[in-house]
Short mmCIF file of C-alpha atoms in Angstrom, two decimals:
data_model
loop_
_atom_site.label_atom_id
_atom_site.label_comp_id
_atom_site.label_asym_id
_atom_site.label_seq_id
_atom_site.Cartn_x
_atom_site.Cartn_y
_atom_site.Cartn_z
CA MET A 265 0.00 0.00 0.00
CA ALA A 266 1.39 3.29 -1.04
CA THR A 267 1.39 6.37 1.12
CA THR A 268 -0.35 9.54 0.08
CA GLU A 269 3.04 11.15 -0.46
CA GLU A 270 4.09 8.37 -2.86
CA TRP A 271 0.83 8.69 -4.78
CA ARG A 272 1.29 12.42 -5.13
CA ARG A 273 4.87 12.05 -6.27
CA GLN A 274 3.86 9.45 -8.82
CA TYR A 275 1.03 11.61 -10.14
CA ALA A 276 3.31 14.65 -10.37
CA LYS A 277 5.71 12.53 -12.39
CA TYR A 278 2.82 11.38 -14.58
CA LYS A 279 1.90 14.97 -15.34
CA GLU A 280 5.48 15.85 -16.09
CA ASP A 281 5.92 12.82 -18.36
CA VAL A 282 2.75 13.56 -20.28
CA LYS A 283 3.79 17.16 -20.71
CA LYS A 284 7.23 16.13 -21.90
CA ARG A 285 6.50 13.20 -24.18
CA GLY A 286 2.75 13.02 -24.51
CA LYS A 287 0.90 13.42 -27.78
CA SER A 288 -1.80 15.91 -28.57
CA PHE A 289 -5.35 14.58 -28.18
CA TYR A 290 -6.24 16.12 -31.53
CA PRO A 291 -5.63 14.59 -34.01
CA TYR A 292 -3.91 11.43 -32.70
CA ALA A 293 -6.22 10.05 -30.01
CA MET A 294 -9.22 11.70 -31.60
CA PHE A 295 -8.62 9.79 -34.82
CA GLU A 296 -8.91 6.46 -33.04
CA ASP A 297 -11.94 7.68 -31.08
CA THR A 298 -13.65 8.72 -34.30
CA VAL A 299 -12.97 5.42 -36.06
CA MET A 300 -14.30 3.50 -33.05
CA SER A 301 -17.40 5.69 -32.86
CA LEU A 302 -18.11 5.09 -36.54
CA VAL A 303 -17.81 1.35 -35.93
CA VAL A 304 -20.27 1.62 -33.02
CA VAL A 305 -22.83 3.53 -35.09
CA SER A 306 -22.43 1.06 -37.98
CA VAL A 307 -22.97 -1.90 -35.67
CA ILE A 308 -26.13 -0.29 -34.26
CA ILE A 309 -27.47 0.39 -37.76
CA GLY A 310 -26.55 -3.15 -38.80
CA LEU A 311 -28.39 -4.68 -35.85
CA ALA A 312 -31.45 -2.53 -36.56
CA ALA A 313 -31.44 -3.59 -40.23
CA VAL A 314 -31.02 -7.30 -39.52
CA TRP A 315 -33.74 -7.11 -36.86
CA TYR A 316 -36.17 -5.32 -39.17
CA PHE A 317 -35.60 -7.19 -42.41
CA THR A 318 -35.69 -10.67 -40.91
CA SER A 319 -38.90 -10.11 -38.94
CA GLY A 320 -42.44 -9.76 -40.24
CA ALA A 321 -44.78 -6.93 -39.45
CA ASP A 322 -47.09 -9.40 -37.77
CA PRO A 323 -45.56 -10.58 -34.52
CA LYS A 324 -47.17 -13.97 -34.93
CA THR A 325 -45.38 -14.75 -38.19
CA CYS A 326 -42.09 -14.72 -36.35
CA GLY A 327 -40.73 -18.22 -36.52
CA SER A 328 -42.83 -19.47 -39.43
CA GLY A 329 -42.26 -17.21 -42.41
CA ASP A 330 -39.36 -15.11 -41.25
CA SER A 331 -36.00 -16.09 -39.93
CA CYS A 332 -36.35 -13.53 -37.14
CA LEU A 333 -32.65 -13.53 -36.37
CA LEU A 334 -33.01 -10.85 -33.70
CA GLY A 335 -36.54 -11.49 -32.51
CA PRO A 336 -39.92 -10.07 -33.44
CA ARG A 337 -40.68 -6.38 -33.88
CA TYR A 338 -43.04 -6.51 -30.92
CA SER A 339 -45.16 -9.12 -29.23
CA ASP A 340 -48.95 -9.01 -28.80
CA PRO A 341 -50.41 -5.89 -27.17
CA ALA A 342 -50.13 -5.77 -23.39
CA ASP A 343 -53.08 -7.48 -21.78
CA PRO A 344 -53.27 -7.58 -17.99
CA ALA A 345 -56.12 -10.13 -18.15
CA THR A 346 -54.47 -12.89 -20.15
CA THR A 347 -51.67 -14.32 -18.19
CA ASN A 348 -50.30 -17.06 -20.37
CA PHE A 349 -47.21 -15.01 -20.96
CA VAL A 350 -43.85 -15.86 -19.54
CA PRO A 351 -42.23 -12.74 -18.08
CA ARG A 352 -38.74 -12.12 -19.36
CA PRO A 353 -36.61 -9.04 -18.69
CA ASP A 354 -34.18 -7.54 -21.17
CA TRP A 355 -31.01 -9.62 -21.55
CA TYR A 356 -28.83 -7.56 -19.24
CA PHE A 357 -31.11 -8.44 -16.36
CA TYR A 358 -30.95 -12.18 -17.07
CA PHE A 359 -28.28 -12.70 -14.41
CA LEU A 360 -30.61 -11.16 -11.82
CA PHE A 361 -33.50 -13.13 -13.23
CA TYR A 362 -31.58 -16.34 -12.79
CA LEU A 363 -30.45 -15.47 -9.28
CA LEU A 364 -34.13 -15.68 -8.38
CA ARG A 365 -34.14 -19.34 -9.26
CA ILE A 366 -31.30 -19.95 -6.90
CA PHE A 367 -32.85 -18.06 -4.01
CA LYS A 368 -36.32 -19.37 -3.41
CA TRP A 369 -39.37 -17.41 -2.50
CA PRO A 370 -40.24 -16.35 0.14
CA ASP A 371 -37.45 -16.99 2.62
CA SER A 372 -34.37 -15.95 0.74
CA VAL A 373 -35.76 -14.21 -2.35
CA ILE A 374 -34.65 -10.91 -0.86
CA LEU A 375 -31.05 -12.08 -1.27
CA GLY A 376 -31.57 -12.50 -5.00
CA THR A 377 -33.66 -9.40 -5.65
CA VAL A 378 -31.94 -6.90 -3.40
CA GLY A 379 -29.14 -8.48 -1.38
CA ILE A 380 -26.71 -9.64 -4.03
CA PRO A 381 -27.18 -6.73 -6.45
CA THR A 382 -26.70 -4.26 -3.61
CA ILE A 383 -23.58 -6.06 -2.38
CA LEU A 384 -22.16 -6.17 -5.92
CA LEU A 385 -22.82 -2.47 -6.37
CA ILE A 386 -21.20 -1.58 -3.05
CA ILE A 387 -18.14 -3.69 -3.88
CA ALA A 388 -17.90 -1.99 -7.28
CA PHE A 389 -18.02 1.43 -5.60
CA LEU A 390 -15.35 0.45 -3.10
CA ILE A 391 -12.83 -1.09 -5.52
CA PRO A 392 -10.50 1.95 -5.51
CA PHE A 393 -10.46 1.89 -1.72
CA ILE A 394 -9.96 -1.86 -1.44
CA ASP A 395 -7.10 -2.03 -3.92
CA ARG A 396 -4.71 0.69 -2.75
CA ARG A 397 -1.49 -0.64 -4.14
CA MET A 398 0.34 1.34 -6.74
CA GLU A 399 0.93 -1.71 -8.92
CA ARG A 400 -1.01 -1.66 -12.17
CA ARG A 401 0.53 -4.50 -14.18
CA LEU A 402 -1.79 -7.49 -14.44
CA THR A 403 0.98 -10.00 -13.80
CA ARG A 404 1.45 -8.43 -10.38
CA ARG A 405 -2.23 -8.22 -9.52
CA PRO A 406 -3.33 -11.86 -9.15
CA VAL A 407 -6.28 -11.07 -6.89
CA ALA A 408 -7.68 -8.49 -9.31
CA VAL A 409 -7.21 -10.82 -12.28
CA ILE A 410 -8.80 -13.82 -10.57
CA GLY A 411 -11.62 -11.62 -9.28
CA ALA A 412 -12.26 -10.26 -12.77
CA ILE A 413 -12.28 -13.74 -14.30
CA LEU A 414 -14.68 -15.01 -11.62
CA VAL A 415 -17.04 -12.05 -12.09
CA VAL A 416 -17.05 -12.42 -15.87
CA LEU A 417 -17.56 -16.19 -15.65
CA SER A 418 -20.37 -16.04 -13.11
CA MET A 419 -22.16 -13.19 -14.89
CA GLY A 420 -21.77 -15.08 -18.16
CA VAL A 421 -23.08 -18.34 -16.76
CA LEU A 422 -26.00 -16.65 -14.99
CA THR A 423 -26.88 -14.69 -18.14
CA TYR A 424 -26.69 -17.85 -20.23
CA LYS A 425 -28.77 -19.83 -17.75
CA GLY A 426 -31.31 -17.02 -17.58
CA ALA A 427 -31.49 -16.87 -21.36
CA THR A 428 -31.97 -20.59 -21.85
CA ALA A 429 -34.16 -21.24 -18.80
CA LYS A 430 -36.89 -23.51 -20.06
CA GLU A 431 -40.39 -22.27 -19.68
CA ALA A 432 -43.15 -24.72 -20.33
CA LEU A 433 -45.52 -23.58 -23.05
CA ALA A 434 -49.13 -23.26 -21.95
CA SER A 435 -50.29 -25.62 -24.70
CA GLU A 436 -47.90 -28.28 -23.46
CA VAL A 437 -48.89 -27.86 -19.85
CA VAL A 438 -52.59 -28.31 -20.60
CA GLN A 439 -51.82 -31.80 -21.92
CA ALA A 440 -50.78 -32.75 -18.42
CA VAL A 441 -54.15 -31.92 -16.80
CA PRO A 442 -55.71 -35.45 -17.14
CA THR A 443 -52.58 -36.96 -15.60
CA TRP A 444 -52.74 -34.46 -12.74
CA ALA A 445 -56.42 -35.26 -12.15
CA GLN A 446 -55.66 -38.95 -12.02
CA ARG A 447 -52.62 -38.68 -9.79
CA GLN A 448 -54.29 -36.22 -7.43
CA GLY A 449 -57.59 -38.10 -7.49
CA PHE A 450 -59.80 -35.21 -8.61
CA ALA A 451 -60.79 -36.77 -11.96
CA ASN A 452 -64.45 -36.61 -10.94
CA ASN A 453 -64.31 -33.03 -9.73
CA ALA A 454 -65.30 -30.94 -12.76
CA GLU A 455 -64.63 -27.62 -11.05
CA ALA A 456 -61.13 -28.67 -10.05
CA ILE A 457 -60.40 -29.85 -13.60
CA ALA A 458 -61.58 -26.52 -15.00
CA GLY A 459 -59.30 -24.82 -12.46
CA ALA A 460 -56.40 -27.06 -13.47
CA LYS A 461 -56.87 -26.00 -17.09
CA ILE A 462 -56.82 -22.33 -16.12
CA PHE A 463 -53.75 -23.00 -14.01
CA ALA A 464 -52.03 -24.78 -16.90
CA SER A 465 -52.95 -22.30 -19.62
CA SER A 466 -52.50 -19.03 -17.75
CA GLY A 467 -48.77 -19.23 -17.27
CA CYS A 468 -48.89 -20.10 -13.56
CA THR A 469 -46.26 -22.74 -14.32
CA ALA A 470 -43.89 -20.02 -15.43
CA CYS A 471 -43.22 -19.45 -11.75
CA HIS A 472 -44.81 -22.40 -9.92
CA THR A 473 -44.11 -26.10 -10.24
CA TYR A 474 -46.86 -28.68 -10.09
CA LEU A 475 -46.15 -32.42 -10.06
CA GLY A 476 -42.85 -31.81 -11.79
CA THR A 477 -44.24 -29.50 -14.46
CA GLY A 478 -43.23 -25.86 -14.69
CA SER A 479 -40.25 -23.94 -13.47
CA SER A 480 -39.54 -22.08 -10.30
CA ASN A 481 -38.68 -18.93 -12.20
CA GLN A 482 -39.14 -16.44 -9.40
CA GLY A 483 -38.55 -19.08 -6.78
CA ALA A 484 -42.28 -19.49 -6.24
CA PRO A 485 -43.40 -22.53 -4.20
CA ASP A 486 -44.43 -25.94 -5.52
CA LEU A 487 -48.21 -26.28 -5.42
CA SER A 488 -48.60 -30.07 -5.76
CA ALA A 489 -49.78 -30.46 -2.17
CA GLU A 490 -51.22 -26.99 -1.58
CA GLY A 491 -54.58 -28.47 -0.52
CA THR A 492 -53.07 -30.17 2.51
CA LYS A 493 -52.21 -26.97 4.33
CA GLY A 494 -55.61 -26.58 5.94
CA ARG A 495 -56.66 -23.57 3.89
CA ASN A 496 -60.22 -23.18 2.65
CA LYS A 497 -61.54 -22.19 -0.76
CA GLN A 498 -62.27 -18.64 0.33
CA PHE A 499 -58.64 -18.15 1.34
CA PHE A 500 -57.33 -19.32 -2.03
CA MET A 501 -59.75 -17.09 -3.93
CA GLN A 502 -58.76 -14.02 -1.95
CA TYR A 503 -55.09 -14.85 -2.11
CA ILE A 504 -55.05 -15.20 -5.89
CA ARG A 505 -57.20 -12.10 -6.30
CA ASP A 506 -54.59 -9.95 -4.56
CA PRO A 507 -51.46 -11.69 -3.26
CA SER A 508 -50.07 -8.43 -1.91
CA LYS A 509 -52.82 -8.38 0.73
CA PHE A 510 -51.13 -11.44 2.16
CA GLY A 511 -47.70 -9.89 2.17
CA ASN A 512 -46.70 -11.49 -1.14
CA ASN A 513 -45.30 -8.70 -3.27
CA VAL A 514 -43.68 -10.97 -5.82
CA MET A 515 -46.73 -12.66 -7.34
CA PRO A 516 -48.65 -10.25 -9.57
CA LYS A 517 -52.35 -9.65 -9.41
CA PHE A 518 -54.03 -11.42 -12.32
CA GLY A 519 -57.34 -10.41 -13.83
CA PHE A 520 -59.29 -13.58 -13.05
CA ASN A 521 -63.06 -13.31 -12.64
CA ASP A 522 -64.97 -14.84 -9.72
CA GLN A 523 -65.79 -18.05 -11.56
CA GLN A 524 -62.18 -18.58 -12.57
CA LEU A 525 -61.04 -17.82 -9.03
CA SER A 526 -63.48 -20.33 -7.67
CA GLN A 527 -62.29 -22.99 -10.10
CA LEU A 528 -58.65 -22.31 -9.33
CA ALA A 529 -59.39 -22.51 -5.62
CA ALA A 530 -61.20 -25.82 -6.10
CA PHE A 531 -58.19 -27.10 -8.03
CA LEU A 532 -55.74 -26.08 -5.32
CA LEU A 533 -57.98 -27.51 -2.62
CA ALA A 534 -58.09 -30.83 -4.51
CA SER A 535 -54.29 -30.92 -4.76
CA LYS A 536 -53.42 -33.22 -1.92
CA GLY A 537 -50.04 -34.32 -3.15
CA PRO A 538 -49.28 -37.15 -5.60
CA LYS A 539 -50.53 -40.62 -4.89
CA MET B 245 4.68 44.76 -59.78
CA ALA B 246 4.94 41.36 -58.21
CA THR B 247 5.44 42.90 -54.83
CA ALA B 248 2.39 45.05 -55.26
CA THR B 249 0.21 42.04 -56.03
CA ARG B 250 1.52 40.20 -53.06
CA ASN B 251 0.86 43.14 -50.81
CA LYS B 252 -2.60 43.54 -52.18
CA LYS B 253 -3.29 39.87 -51.69
CA SER B 254 -2.01 39.85 -48.18
CA ALA B 255 -4.04 42.91 -47.36
CA ARG B 256 -7.15 41.09 -48.53
CA ARG B 257 -6.01 38.09 -46.62
CA ARG B 258 -5.57 40.16 -43.51
CA GLN B 259 -9.08 41.49 -43.90
CA LEU B 260 -10.40 37.97 -44.32
CA GLU B 261 -8.56 36.75 -41.26
CA ALA B 262 -9.86 39.65 -39.25
CA ALA B 263 -13.39 38.86 -40.41
CA ILE B 264 -13.03 35.23 -39.37
CA ASN B 265 -11.28 36.02 -36.14
CA TYR B 266 -13.65 38.73 -35.03
CA PRO B 267 -16.56 36.45 -33.98
CA ILE B 268 -14.12 33.95 -32.46
CA ASP B 269 -12.41 36.65 -30.44
CA TRP B 270 -15.79 38.11 -29.53
CA LEU B 271 -16.92 34.74 -28.19
CA GLU B 272 -13.64 34.09 -26.42
CA GLU B 273 -13.62 37.48 -24.73
CA ARG B 274 -17.12 36.99 -23.41
CA SER B 275 -17.11 33.26 -22.54
CA GLY B 276 -13.66 31.74 -22.63
CA LEU B 277 -15.23 28.88 -24.61
CA VAL B 278 -12.75 29.02 -27.47
CA GLY B 279 -9.90 28.58 -25.03
CA ALA B 280 -11.74 25.71 -23.40
CA VAL B 281 -12.25 23.90 -26.71
CA ARG B 282 -8.65 24.58 -27.65
CA TYR B 283 -7.52 23.19 -24.30
CA PHE B 284 -9.70 20.11 -24.79
CA LEU B 285 -8.39 19.40 -28.29
CA PHE B 286 -4.73 20.14 -27.78
CA ARG B 287 -4.27 18.77 -24.28
CA LYS B 288 -1.55 16.17 -24.03
CA VAL B 289 -2.37 12.50 -23.54
CA PRO B 290 0.27 9.82 -22.88
CA GLY B 291 2.02 8.76 -26.07
CA ASP B 292 1.16 5.11 -25.53
CA THR B 293 -2.64 5.36 -25.42
CA GLY B 294 -4.28 3.25 -28.08
CA TRP B 295 -7.41 1.49 -29.17
CA TRP B 296 -8.19 0.31 -25.65
CA HIS B 297 -8.73 3.92 -24.72
CA THR B 298 -11.51 4.39 -27.25
CA LEU B 299 -14.12 2.39 -25.32
CA GLY B 300 -15.19 5.40 -23.26
CA SER B 301 -15.84 7.64 -26.25
CA ALA B 302 -17.53 4.68 -27.98
CA THR B 303 -19.91 4.44 -25.03
CA LEU B 304 -20.56 8.17 -25.26
CA THR B 305 -21.33 7.76 -28.96
CA ALA B 306 -23.80 4.96 -28.22
CA PHE B 307 -25.48 7.21 -25.66
CA LEU B 308 -25.70 10.09 -28.14
CA VAL B 309 -27.31 7.70 -30.65
CA GLN B 310 -29.87 6.90 -27.94
CA ALA B 311 -30.45 10.59 -27.26
CA VAL B 312 -30.99 11.50 -30.92
CA THR B 313 -33.16 8.51 -31.84
CA GLY B 314 -35.02 8.94 -28.55
CA VAL B 315 -35.94 12.53 -29.37
CA ILE B 316 -37.27 11.44 -32.78
CA LEU B 317 -39.23 8.53 -31.26
CA ALA B 318 -40.77 10.90 -28.69
CA MET B 319 -42.26 12.94 -31.55
CA TYR B 320 -44.37 9.97 -32.65
CA TYR B 321 -44.75 7.84 -29.55
CA LYS B 322 -47.97 8.19 -27.50
CA PRO B 323 -47.44 7.36 -23.85
CA ASP B 324 -50.85 6.05 -22.86
CA PRO B 325 -52.02 2.44 -22.78
CA GLN B 326 -54.70 3.02 -25.44
CA ASN B 327 -52.29 4.32 -28.06
CA ALA B 328 -48.79 3.25 -27.12
CA TYR B 329 -48.83 -0.10 -28.90
CA GLN B 330 -50.39 1.33 -32.08
CA SER B 331 -47.91 4.20 -32.14
CA ILE B 332 -45.03 1.71 -31.91
CA GLN B 333 -46.53 -0.28 -34.80
CA HIS B 334 -47.00 2.93 -36.75
CA ILE B 335 -43.39 4.01 -36.12
CA THR B 336 -42.02 0.61 -37.06
CA ASN B 337 -44.11 -0.19 -40.10
CA ASP B 338 -45.44 3.04 -41.63
CA LEU B 339 -43.15 5.97 -40.98
CA THR B 340 -40.32 6.60 -43.42
CA LEU B 341 -37.24 5.09 -41.81
CA GLY B 342 -39.22 4.72 -38.62
CA TRP B 343 -37.97 1.13 -38.38
CA LEU B 344 -34.41 2.42 -38.49
CA VAL B 345 -34.93 4.96 -35.73
CA ARG B 346 -36.73 2.51 -33.46
CA GLY B 347 -34.35 -0.32 -34.36
CA MET B 348 -31.35 1.85 -33.57
CA HIS B 349 -32.88 2.88 -30.25
CA LYS B 350 -33.79 -0.70 -29.35
CA TRP B 351 -30.41 -2.17 -30.29
CA GLY B 352 -28.42 0.89 -29.33
CA ALA B 353 -29.59 0.32 -25.75
CA SER B 354 -27.91 -3.09 -25.70
CA VAL B 355 -24.78 -1.74 -27.36
CA PHE B 356 -24.65 1.07 -24.79
CA ILE B 357 -24.89 -1.37 -21.89
CA ILE B 358 -22.27 -3.72 -23.38
CA LEU B 359 -19.88 -0.84 -24.03
CA MET B 360 -20.30 0.40 -20.46
CA PHE B 361 -19.25 -3.04 -19.23
CA PHE B 362 -16.30 -3.19 -21.67
CA HIS B 363 -15.18 0.29 -20.69
CA MET B 364 -15.45 -0.65 -17.02
CA ALA B 365 -13.45 -3.84 -17.63
CA ARG B 366 -10.74 -1.85 -19.43
CA VAL B 367 -10.46 0.68 -16.60
CA PHE B 368 -10.36 -2.14 -14.06
CA LEU B 369 -7.69 -4.16 -15.86
CA PHE B 370 -5.55 -1.07 -16.48
CA GLY B 371 -5.80 -0.18 -12.81
CA ALA B 372 -6.92 3.24 -14.02
CA TYR B 373 -9.23 3.69 -11.03
CA LYS B 374 -6.30 4.33 -8.69
CA TYR B 375 -5.23 7.66 -7.26
CA PRO B 376 -6.27 10.30 -8.20
CA ARG B 377 -9.10 8.81 -10.28
CA GLU B 378 -11.13 7.08 -7.54
CA LEU B 379 -13.98 9.57 -7.79
CA ASN B 380 -14.28 9.08 -11.52
CA TRP B 381 -14.57 5.32 -11.01
CA ILE B 382 -17.45 5.94 -8.60
CA ILE B 383 -19.17 8.20 -11.11
CA GLY B 384 -18.68 5.48 -13.72
CA VAL B 385 -20.28 2.80 -11.54
CA THR B 386 -23.18 5.19 -10.88
CA LEU B 387 -23.53 5.67 -14.63
CA LEU B 388 -23.70 1.90 -15.09
CA ALA B 389 -26.47 1.56 -12.50
CA VAL B 390 -28.39 4.55 -13.85
CA GLY B 391 -27.91 3.27 -17.39
CA MET B 392 -29.50 -0.04 -16.44
CA LEU B 393 -32.41 1.83 -14.84
CA GLU B 394 -32.82 3.66 -18.15
CA GLY B 395 -33.04 0.26 -19.82
CA PHE B 396 -35.62 -0.95 -17.30
CA THR B 397 -37.88 2.10 -17.70
CA GLY B 398 -37.60 2.03 -21.48
CA TYR B 399 -38.53 -1.63 -21.71
CA LEU B 400 -42.16 -0.94 -20.73
CA LEU B 401 -42.84 1.72 -23.35
CA PRO B 402 -43.73 -0.50 -26.36
CA TRP B 403 -46.62 -1.73 -24.18
CA ASP B 404 -46.62 -5.23 -25.59
CA GLN B 405 -46.80 -8.45 -23.63
CA THR B 406 -43.02 -8.72 -23.30
CA ALA B 407 -42.83 -5.19 -21.95
CA TYR B 408 -45.82 -5.44 -19.66
CA TRP B 409 -44.98 -8.71 -17.94
CA ALA B 410 -41.29 -7.99 -17.60
CA THR B 411 -42.25 -4.77 -15.82
CA VAL B 412 -44.87 -6.47 -13.63
CA VAL B 413 -42.21 -8.82 -12.36
CA GLY B 414 -39.55 -6.11 -12.18
CA ILE B 415 -41.71 -3.84 -10.05
CA ASN B 416 -42.73 -6.69 -7.80
CA LEU B 417 -39.08 -7.56 -7.29
CA ASN B 418 -38.41 -3.95 -6.30
CA GLY B 419 -41.23 -4.40 -3.84
CA THR B 420 -39.36 -7.12 -1.96
CA ALA B 421 -36.70 -4.68 -0.77
CA PRO B 422 -36.86 -4.03 2.96
CA PHE B 423 -38.46 -0.77 4.19
CA LEU B 424 -38.34 1.24 0.97
CA GLY B 425 -39.38 -1.60 -1.34
CA PRO B 426 -43.16 -1.35 -1.11
CA PHE B 427 -43.04 2.46 -1.39
CA LEU B 428 -40.78 2.25 -4.41
CA ALA B 429 -43.06 -0.31 -6.05
CA ASP B 430 -46.11 1.86 -5.37
CA PHE B 431 -44.33 4.91 -6.70
CA LEU B 432 -43.28 3.14 -9.89
CA ARG B 433 -46.74 1.70 -10.48
CA GLY B 434 -48.42 5.00 -9.66
CA GLY B 435 -51.18 3.04 -7.94
CA ALA B 436 -52.19 -0.49 -7.14
CA GLU B 437 -51.90 -1.76 -10.70
CA ILE B 438 -49.82 -1.21 -13.78
CA GLY B 439 -51.71 1.04 -16.15
CA ASN B 440 -52.04 4.63 -17.31
CA GLU B 441 -50.14 6.09 -14.40
CA THR B 442 -47.32 3.58 -14.68
CA LEU B 443 -46.75 4.25 -18.35
CA SER B 444 -46.70 8.04 -17.85
CA ARG B 445 -44.30 7.64 -14.96
CA PHE B 446 -41.93 5.37 -16.82
CA TYR B 447 -42.09 7.67 -19.84
CA SER B 448 -41.24 10.70 -17.76
CA LEU B 449 -38.41 8.91 -15.93
CA HIS B 450 -37.09 7.45 -19.18
CA MET B 451 -37.31 10.74 -21.08
CA LEU B 452 -36.48 13.40 -18.55
CA LEU B 453 -35.10 12.42 -15.18
CA ILE B 454 -32.75 9.56 -16.02
CA PRO B 455 -31.32 10.95 -19.29
CA GLY B 456 -30.79 14.30 -17.55
CA LEU B 457 -28.94 12.49 -14.79
CA ILE B 458 -26.88 10.55 -17.33
CA PHE B 459 -25.96 13.72 -19.21
CA ALA B 460 -24.91 15.42 -15.97
CA LEU B 461 -22.89 12.41 -14.82
CA ILE B 462 -21.20 12.09 -18.22
CA GLY B 463 -20.32 15.78 -18.02
CA LEU B 464 -18.70 15.26 -14.61
CA HIS B 465 -17.02 12.09 -15.84
CA LEU B 466 -15.46 13.89 -18.80
CA TYR B 467 -14.51 16.89 -16.71
CA LEU B 468 -12.51 14.62 -14.43
CA VAL B 469 -10.94 12.77 -17.36
CA ILE B 470 -9.74 16.06 -18.80
CA ARG B 471 -8.66 17.46 -15.45
CA LEU B 472 -6.78 14.39 -14.27
CA GLY B 473 -5.53 13.12 -17.61
CA VAL B 474 -5.68 9.77 -19.36
CA SER B 475 -3.65 6.97 -17.80
CA SER B 476 -1.07 4.92 -19.69
CA PRO B 477 -1.52 1.20 -20.28
CA PRO B 478 0.21 -0.47 -17.32
CA TRP B 479 2.39 -2.72 -19.48
CA SER B 480 3.80 0.09 -21.53
CA ARG B 481 7.53 0.70 -21.37
CA GLU B 482 6.77 4.33 -21.90
CA ALA B 483 4.05 4.56 -19.29
CA ALA B 484 3.75 8.09 -18.03
CA GLY B 485 4.31 8.36 -14.31
CA SER B 486 6.19 5.11 -13.91
CA ASP B 487 9.86 4.88 -13.03
CA TYR B 488 10.87 2.43 -15.65
CA GLY B 489 12.15 3.82 -18.88
CA ALA B 490 13.20 6.94 -17.05
CA ASP B 491 16.87 6.27 -17.72
CA GLU B 492 16.47 6.25 -21.44
CA PRO B 493 14.03 9.01 -21.89
CA GLY B 494 11.98 8.07 -24.92
CA ILE B 495 13.17 11.24 -26.21
CA ASN B 496 14.67 10.54 -29.51
CA GLY B 497 13.10 13.47 -31.17
CA ARG B 498 10.02 11.56 -32.17
CA SER B 499 6.52 12.45 -31.21
CA GLY B 500 4.57 10.04 -29.06
CA LEU B 501 2.77 8.54 -32.00
CA THR B 502 5.87 7.45 -33.81
CA GLN B 503 7.61 6.24 -30.69
CA PRO B 504 8.50 2.58 -31.09
CA VAL B 505 6.44 1.26 -28.24
CA ALA B 506 7.83 -2.16 -27.57
CA ARG B 507 11.48 -2.03 -28.36
CA SER B 508 12.96 -4.67 -26.19
CA GLY B 509 10.42 -6.71 -24.41
CA TRP B 510 9.05 -5.84 -21.06
CA ARG B 511 11.56 -3.66 -19.31
CA ARG B 512 15.24 -3.72 -19.44
CA ASN B 513 16.06 -1.52 -16.54
CA GLY B 514 15.28 -4.09 -13.92
CA GLY B 515 12.95 -1.67 -12.19
CA ASP B 516 10.93 -4.53 -10.78
CA ASP B 517 10.22 -2.59 -7.63
CA ALA B 518 8.10 -0.08 -9.53
#
């Protein structure tokens, strides 16, 4: 660790060196800056062109007629009532998004949503005060190099995992409803079966798991044996209507009507765990 | 005869120069701006800076692309749930070059974020955050966080399913934070549910508050870069401020640009204790 005096001396020498043998910003450095900026603008234009010309104007044609190299132009209009949509953030939040699969709701979700990002940010802020050696050559900074490699690797892996996290498609999940009914023993309960179909087709399995189907995207609990917890139908209806009233600020409010709520509640009540 | 022509010419030339210089001098006398620009352009940077040092200005360029395309998009975009989606369709499919402007804004956002990370990695690996540049590192990290917030608020604006549900989850995640979380979530939503109020709020944050903050922080960032100077690559034999190479001052009459950078490997002066 260098003393303040050493730092000052070194910086004074830096200024003297630059004055003596430095080059003028214009045109030398500015030339390189300009070339790089032109490259950046070209890349942005290129991405925009590839995105536009490989996607159709109709979001639904993406995947059939068009190659859609960079995704559709937009998805369907926002609709708070239909919930068979798997939430996905923009790619640079994938690492956060995946952290939420590691830290399960509700006990430790706070670590994933707030804890780790805050800690990372604080560490980033403090780097100049943690590393106070004068040494700048990488060969003499093993801790910094290993730290950098670990950060890049973990961010890369988390981003990749977040990007490729499998979400069950609603149409696939619905196929599983008869099996659920049989295994849970509610095959004769029409209301529960209707609720199971809503559950399967509304994207609930984007966050919840049920008899092995679905993914714990936001770390939401498994619901296979939800009916064994001594809750009544009324509780389930009210809970799904507005989870935040029960202290659950992660699960969104969905626009189900009373009949749907009742069916969902019947389904959950009939879920006694696999036989 | 010849002399007379030359005199005449130079008299005209002098007039011309005076005409050009007058507004420049006028501006300089009243603002000092000409001197500032001159200082910015002709300040000295270490002779061994290279392509690695262009990542910062590349990031700035990406941000300026966002600013320009964003202003154009704002002329056609309608920030309310009834019209937002249609206005995005209209911009993308009907307007002349609307696809280009929106495409550049959409993809420029990713390029901006990537370049911020690259720039940060470069500064980290060069050890360029050390004295006296600690404060500028902190401003840079703030810019990264604020830049990601800009991405988050912009993601909702197309008002399609992707946008809506990503934001639903994002806001709910904010809501899990202790103490402030629920207030923050309520503030962002502008009510109990995501709707009119949320879109206006995100639009305002995305258009006014956050870009203003980014502009101000970039201004500070650049001010400190210019004030403190650009650091040399740490491996350079010519690195400004380091002891090595001091014995054979790279002073062979060449300018920094034509200096042979790596003449004999790493260092030959055995200054390992640098």
